[in-house]
Coordinates of C-alpha atoms in Angstrom, one line a residue:
M1 CA 65.2 58.1 141.4
K2 CA 68.5 57.4 141.9
D3 CA 68.2 57.7 145.2
D4 CA 65.0 54.5 145.2
S5 CA 67.4 52.2 143.3
V6 CA 70.2 53.2 145.6
K7 CA 67.6 51.9 148.4
H8 CA 66.7 48.6 146.8
F9 CA 70.2 47.2 145.8
L10 CA 71.3 48.0 149.0
D11 CA 68.2 46.3 150.9
L12 CA 69.1 43.9 148.5
V13 CA 72.7 43.1 149.2
Q14 CA 71.1 43.7 153.5
K15 CA 68.8 40.5 153.1
S16 CA 71.6 38.3 150.7
R17 CA 73.5 39.7 153.9
R18 CA 71.1 37.3 156.5
G19 CA 71.9 34.8 157.9
K20 CA 70.7 31.6 157.7
L21 CA 68.5 29.6 159.8
K22 CA 67.9 26.0 160.6
I23 CA 65.5 24.5 162.4
Y24 CA 65.2 21.2 165.0
I25 CA 61.2 20.6 165.8
G26 CA 60.9 17.2 167.8
M27 CA 57.0 15.8 169.3
S28 CA 59.3 16.9 172.7
A29 CA 61.5 17.4 175.6
G30 CA 64.2 13.8 174.8
V31 CA 63.8 13.0 171.2
G32 CA 67.0 14.7 170.6
K33 CA 67.5 17.8 169.9
T34 CA 70.0 18.6 170.4
Y35 CA 72.1 15.4 170.6
R36 CA 71.9 16.6 166.4
M37 CA 72.4 20.1 167.1
L38 CA 75.6 19.1 168.6
Q39 CA 76.5 17.0 166.5
E40 CA 76.3 18.8 163.7
S41 CA 78.9 21.7 165.1
H42 CA 81.0 19.2 165.5
A43 CA 81.3 18.2 161.3
L44 CA 80.8 21.7 160.3
L45 CA 83.8 22.6 162.8
R46 CA 85.9 19.6 161.7
N47 CA 84.6 21.4 157.7
G48 CA 86.7 24.8 159.1
I49 CA 83.7 26.5 159.0
D50 CA 83.4 28.8 162.1
V51 CA 80.8 28.0 164.9
C52 CA 80.0 28.5 168.7
I53 CA 77.4 27.9 170.6
G54 CA 75.9 30.4 172.0
Y55 CA 73.3 28.6 174.5
V56 CA 72.6 24.6 175.0
E57 CA 70.3 23.3 177.4
T58 CA 71.7 20.1 178.3
H59 CA 69.7 19.0 181.0
K60 CA 72.7 16.8 183.0
R61 CA 71.6 13.7 180.4
T62 CA 74.8 12.5 179.4
E63 CA 75.3 11.6 176.1
T64 CA 74.7 15.3 174.8
E65 CA 77.0 16.7 177.4
A66 CA 79.9 14.7 176.4
L67 CA 78.7 16.4 172.9
V68 CA 80.2 19.9 174.5
D69 CA 83.3 18.9 174.9
G70 CA 85.4 20.6 172.2
L71 CA 83.3 23.1 170.6
P72 CA 83.7 26.6 170.4
I73 CA 81.3 28.0 173.4
I74 CA 80.5 32.1 173.7
P75 CA 80.0 32.5 177.4
R76 CA 76.6 32.8 179.1
K77 CA 75.5 36.3 180.7
N78 CA 74.4 36.6 184.0
I79 CA 71.5 37.9 185.4
F80 CA 70.5 39.9 188.4
Y81 CA 66.0 39.7 188.7
R82 CA 64.7 39.5 192.7
G83 CA 68.5 38.7 194.2
K84 CA 68.9 36.0 192.3
E85 CA 71.6 35.7 189.4
I86 CA 70.2 34.5 186.2
E87 CA 72.0 33.1 183.1
E88 CA 71.4 33.8 179.7
M89 CA 72.9 33.7 176.5
D90 CA 74.8 36.6 175.7
L91 CA 73.4 38.1 173.0
Q92 CA 76.0 41.4 172.6
G93 CA 78.4 38.9 173.3
I94 CA 77.7 37.0 169.9
L95 CA 77.4 39.7 167.8
N96 CA 80.9 41.3 168.9
R97 CA 82.2 37.8 167.7
H98 CA 80.7 37.3 165.1
P99 CA 81.2 33.4 164.1
E100 CA 79.6 32.8 160.5
I101 CA 77.4 30.0 162.4
V102 CA 75.3 29.5 165.8
I103 CA 74.1 27.1 168.7
V104 CA 70.8 28.6 170.4
D105 CA 68.9 26.3 172.0
E106 CA 66.0 26.6 173.3
L107 CA 63.8 28.7 171.8
A108 CA 60.9 29.5 173.0
H109 CA 62.7 30.2 175.8
T110 CA 61.4 33.3 177.6
N111 CA 64.5 35.8 178.7
A112 CA 64.9 37.6 182.1
E113 CA 64.1 40.7 183.0
G114 CA 66.5 43.5 181.6
S115 CA 67.2 41.7 179.3
K116 CA 67.8 43.1 175.0
N117 CA 64.4 41.1 173.9
G118 CA 61.4 39.9 175.6
K119 CA 62.3 36.1 173.8
R120 CA 64.5 34.1 172.9
W121 CA 63.2 34.3 169.2
Q122 CA 63.9 37.7 169.6
D123 CA 67.5 37.5 169.5
V124 CA 67.8 34.8 166.8
F125 CA 66.3 37.4 164.5
D126 CA 68.7 40.1 165.6
I127 CA 71.4 37.9 165.2
L128 CA 70.1 36.4 162.0
E129 CA 70.0 40.3 160.5
A130 CA 74.3 40.3 161.9
G131 CA 74.3 38.2 158.9
I132 CA 75.1 35.2 161.4
S133 CA 73.5 31.7 161.0
V134 CA 71.4 29.7 164.0
I135 CA 70.9 26.5 164.4
S136 CA 68.3 26.4 166.6
A137 CA 65.7 23.4 168.3
V138 CA 62.5 23.7 169.5
N139 CA 59.2 21.0 170.3
I140 CA 56.4 21.3 168.1
Q141 CA 54.3 22.5 171.7
H142 CA 55.1 25.1 171.6
L143 CA 53.4 26.5 168.6
E144 CA 51.1 29.4 169.0
S145 CA 49.0 28.5 166.0
I146 CA 48.2 24.9 167.8
N147 CA 49.0 25.9 171.3
E148 CA 45.1 24.8 171.8
E149 CA 44.9 21.8 170.5
I150 CA 48.0 20.5 172.4
E151 CA 46.6 21.5 175.9
H152 CA 43.6 19.5 174.4
I153 CA 45.7 16.9 174.0
T154 CA 48.0 17.3 177.1
G155 CA 46.0 18.9 179.5
I156 CA 48.7 21.3 180.0
S157 CA 49.1 24.9 179.5
I158 CA 51.8 26.2 177.9
T159 CA 53.2 29.2 178.3
E160 CA 56.4 29.6 176.0
R161 CA 55.0 30.4 172.8
I162 CA 56.5 30.7 169.7
P163 CA 54.3 32.0 166.2
D164 CA 54.5 30.7 163.3
K165 CA 56.4 33.0 161.4
I166 CA 59.8 31.1 163.2
L167 CA 58.7 28.5 161.0
E168 CA 57.6 30.2 157.8
V169 CA 61.2 32.2 157.8
A170 CA 63.8 28.9 158.8
D171 CA 65.9 28.5 155.3
E172 CA 65.5 24.2 157.2
I173 CA 63.1 22.3 159.4
V174 CA 64.7 19.2 160.4
N175 CA 62.1 16.7 162.1
I176 CA 64.1 15.2 165.1
D177 CA 61.2 11.9 165.1
L178 CA 61.1 9.0 167.6
T179 CA 58.5 6.2 168.6
A180 CA 56.5 6.4 171.1
D181 CA 57.8 2.7 172.5
E182 CA 61.1 4.2 171.2
L183 CA 60.9 7.7 173.8
V184 CA 59.7 5.9 176.9
T185 CA 62.4 3.4 176.7
R186 CA 64.9 6.6 176.8
L187 CA 62.4 7.9 179.4
K188 CA 62.9 4.8 181.0
E189 CA 66.3 4.4 181.0
G190 CA 67.2 7.7 182.6
K191 CA 68.6 9.6 179.5
I192 CA 65.4 12.3 179.4
Y193 CA 64.6 12.5 183.3
D194 CA 66.5 12.1 186.5
Q195 CA 65.2 9.6 188.3
S196 CA 62.5 11.6 190.7
K197 CA 60.7 12.9 187.8
I198 CA 60.3 9.2 185.5
A199 CA 57.7 7.9 187.4
R200 CA 55.8 11.5 186.9
A201 CA 56.3 11.2 183.1
L202 CA 54.9 8.3 182.8
E203 CA 51.5 9.7 184.7
N204 CA 51.1 12.8 182.8
F205 CA 53.1 13.8 179.1
F206 CA 54.8 10.2 177.9
Q207 CA 51.8 8.7 177.9
S208 CA 51.3 6.6 173.6
D209 CA 48.4 8.1 172.6
K210 CA 49.7 12.2 173.3
I211 CA 53.1 10.8 172.0
L212 CA 51.6 9.5 169.1
Q213 CA 49.0 13.4 168.4
L214 CA 52.0 15.8 169.5
R215 CA 54.5 12.8 166.8
E216 CA 51.4 14.0 163.9
L217 CA 51.3 17.4 164.4
A218 CA 55.1 17.8 164.2
L219 CA 55.3 15.4 161.3
K220 CA 51.9 17.9 159.6
E221 CA 53.4 20.4 160.9
V222 CA 56.9 20.0 158.6
V223 CA 55.3 18.9 155.6
H224 CA 53.3 21.7 155.5
Q225 CA 56.7 23.9 155.6
V226 CA 58.4 22.2 153.7
E227 CA 55.2 22.2 150.2
R228 CA 54.8 25.4 151.7
K229 CA 58.3 26.5 150.1
I230 CA 58.2 24.5 147.4
Q231 CA 55.4 26.7 146.3
T232 CA 56.9 30.0 147.6
E233 CA 60.9 29.5 145.9
I234 CA 60.5 27.1 143.1
P235 CA 60.2 28.3 139.6
K236 CA 56.5 26.9 138.0
S237 CA 59.3 25.9 135.5
V238 CA 61.6 23.7 137.1
K239 CA 59.1 22.6 139.9
L240 CA 58.0 18.8 140.2
R241 CA 53.8 19.9 139.6
P242 CA 51.9 17.5 141.4
E243 CA 49.1 15.4 138.6
R244 CA 46.0 17.7 138.9
F245 CA 43.4 16.1 136.0
L246 CA 40.5 18.1 133.9
A247 CA 37.2 15.9 132.6
C248 CA 36.1 17.7 130.1
I249 CA 32.4 16.7 129.0
S250 CA 29.6 18.3 127.3
S251 CA 25.8 17.5 127.3
N252 CA 26.2 13.8 125.7
A253 CA 25.4 11.2 127.2
E254 CA 27.7 8.1 126.6
T255 CA 30.7 10.1 126.5
A256 CA 30.0 12.4 129.1
G257 CA 29.9 8.9 131.7
V258 CA 32.4 7.3 129.7
V259 CA 34.8 10.6 130.3
I260 CA 33.9 11.1 133.9
R261 CA 34.3 7.1 135.5
K262 CA 37.7 6.9 133.7
T263 CA 38.9 10.0 134.2
A264 CA 38.4 8.7 138.1
R265 CA 39.9 6.0 137.2
L266 CA 43.2 8.2 136.7
A267 CA 43.1 10.5 138.9
S268 CA 42.4 7.5 142.0
Y269 CA 45.9 5.1 140.4
Y270 CA 47.7 8.8 140.9
H271 CA 46.3 9.4 144.0
S272 CA 45.1 13.4 142.3
A273 CA 42.6 16.1 142.5
W274 CA 40.5 16.3 138.9
I275 CA 38.0 18.3 138.7
V276 CA 35.1 18.1 135.6
L277 CA 34.8 20.8 133.3
Y278 CA 31.3 21.4 131.7
I279 CA 30.8 24.7 129.3
Q280 CA 28.0 25.8 128.4
S281 CA 28.0 26.8 124.7
D282 CA 24.8 28.9 122.9
S283 CA 24.5 25.7 121.2
E284 CA 24.2 23.4 124.9
S285 CA 21.1 26.2 126.9
L286 CA 19.0 24.7 127.9
E287 CA 16.7 26.6 125.4
R288 CA 18.2 24.1 123.1
I289 CA 18.6 20.5 124.3
K290 CA 16.0 18.3 125.0
L291 CA 15.1 17.3 128.1
D292 CA 16.1 14.0 127.9
K293 CA 19.9 15.5 128.1
Q294 CA 19.4 18.3 130.5
R295 CA 19.0 15.4 133.5
H296 CA 21.5 13.1 131.7
L297 CA 24.3 15.9 132.4
I298 CA 22.5 16.3 136.0
N299 CA 22.7 12.8 136.3
H300 CA 26.5 13.5 134.9
F301 CA 27.2 16.0 138.1
K302 CA 26.5 14.1 140.3
L303 CA 28.0 11.0 139.8
A304 CA 31.2 12.8 139.0
T305 CA 30.9 14.5 142.9
K306 CA 30.2 11.2 143.8
L307 CA 33.5 9.3 142.8
G308 CA 35.0 12.6 144.5
A309 CA 35.4 16.0 141.6
E310 CA 34.4 19.2 141.9
V311 CA 32.6 19.4 139.2
I312 CA 32.9 23.4 137.2
K313 CA 30.5 24.5 135.0
V314 CA 31.5 28.1 132.7
K315 CA 29.1 29.7 130.1
S316 CA 30.7 30.1 126.8
N317 CA 31.1 30.1 123.5
Q318 CA 35.2 30.7 123.2
I319 CA 35.5 26.3 124.1
T320 CA 39.0 25.8 123.1
Q321 CA 39.9 29.2 125.2
S322 CA 37.8 28.1 128.6
I323 CA 39.7 25.2 128.9
I324 CA 42.8 26.2 128.2
N325 CA 42.4 29.5 131.0
M326 CA 40.8 26.3 133.9
A327 CA 44.1 24.0 133.1
T328 CA 46.5 27.8 134.1
E329 CA 44.2 29.0 136.7
K330 CA 44.2 25.2 138.5
E331 CA 47.4 24.0 137.5
I332 CA 46.2 20.8 135.6
T333 CA 48.7 18.9 134.2
T334 CA 46.4 16.0 131.9
I335 CA 43.1 17.0 130.2
C336 CA 41.3 14.7 129.1
I337 CA 38.6 14.6 126.3
G338 CA 35.5 11.9 125.0
K339 CA 37.2 10.2 121.7
P340 CA 34.8 12.1 118.9
H341 CA 32.9 10.6 117.2
L342 CA 34.3 10.9 113.7
N343 CA 37.7 10.1 112.4
I344 CA 40.4 10.7 114.8
F345 CA 42.4 12.7 111.4
Q346 CA 38.8 13.9 110.2
V347 CA 38.2 15.8 113.2
I348 CA 42.3 17.1 113.0
M349 CA 41.7 18.6 110.1
R350 CA 38.5 20.1 110.2
T351 CA 37.3 20.7 113.5
A352 CA 38.7 24.5 114.2
I353 CA 38.1 23.8 118.1
F354 CA 39.8 21.0 118.7
N355 CA 42.8 22.1 116.2
Q356 CA 43.1 25.3 118.0
L357 CA 42.7 22.8 121.9
L358 CA 46.0 20.8 119.8
R359 CA 48.7 24.2 118.7
N360 CA 47.6 25.7 122.7
L361 CA 48.4 22.5 123.9
A362 CA 51.7 22.1 122.1
E363 CA 52.7 25.5 123.9
K364 CA 52.3 23.6 127.1
E365 CA 53.0 21.4 129.8
I366 CA 49.3 19.7 129.6
D367 CA 48.8 16.3 128.1
L368 CA 46.1 15.2 126.5
V369 CA 44.5 12.0 126.8
I370 CA 41.0 11.1 124.4
L371 CA 39.4 8.5 126.0
S372 CA 36.8 6.0 123.8

C-alpha cells in the first residue's frame, strides 16, 4: 500500500513536470503559422524565457527568414540515407540543451530512416515528457480523422498524417485564419512559393472553393477542441453552461400547448436545446384519462417535435424527483411549467409537488419559469 501511494505521488510529480504543448493550426501552407511562432519566440525571449528553435522550415520566405535572426538555434543533425545527406531535427540535442520552450515546425513530418522515432509528433511527445514545452504548427489536411474528407476536397492524397490525440493533449490550439482572397493574394505576391510554382498552385490547391472548405474544417476543429477542453477541464461549478430548457407538461390540453409554444420561443431566443418532459403517473395512465386527452397529448408530442424539442416520456409517481433527475442528467438551466389553476399562494401552501420542487431547485442553479 505504501509503495502504491508513493508511486501515485511520483506520477503526479512527473505529470506536473511534463512540458506544455501549443499548436498553431491553419487551413493551408502560407497562412502564417511559422511567422507567428517566430514572433512569439521573440516576445518570449524579450521576457527572459529560455526559448530555442529546434526546427523551423522557412520555405525561403523573406519575411519568415528575417524573424529567425536573433533566436537561439539548436543545430540540426545530418543523417546519411541511400547515399544522401539529410538534415533532421536533433532530438537528443534538444533534450541535452533542455530549454524551457522549443519551437518545432512541420508537426506531421516523417523522419528519415535511422531516426529514433518515425514521426516528428513522436519526437514532440519525447520532448514534452522531458519537461520541455513545445510550440508547433500543422495544417488541417494532416489530421488523420478527416483525411478522406480532405482528399475529396483537394483531390490530393495526404500521406503525412498526425493522430487526433495530438490535438487532444495540446494545452493550447491557435487557428491562424485568412480569407481565401488574402491567401491567394499572398500566393500571387510570391510570399508562399517561388514564381515557378505559383501558376500550378492556382490551378490546383489554391482555388477559392477548396480554400473555403479547408478554412471551415480548420475553424470547426479548433472550436471542437475548445469545447472538449471546457467539458473535461473546467469544473461544473465554475463553467458557463449553455442555456437548456425543460418544458414539463401533463395531459391538460390547454396548459401543455402554452408551455410547449412559450418554451419553444425562449429556446429560439437563446439558440438553445430544449426538452419536453411528460411524466405519466398512475393517475395519468391510459386507462384513467379520456380518449380526447390522449389525442391532445399525442398532438402535443408532435407539436414539440415539429418545434425542435426532444420529447421524453417517463413513467413515475415521483413527479418532483423525476423532474429533478432529468434536469440534472440533461444539465438543464431552466425548468418551464404551466400556471397552476389554483391561486399561486394556495399552490405553494397546499401542493406538495410544487413545494418539493421549489425546495429542490433552491439547492441547485436552476431557474423555474411559470408560464401563463
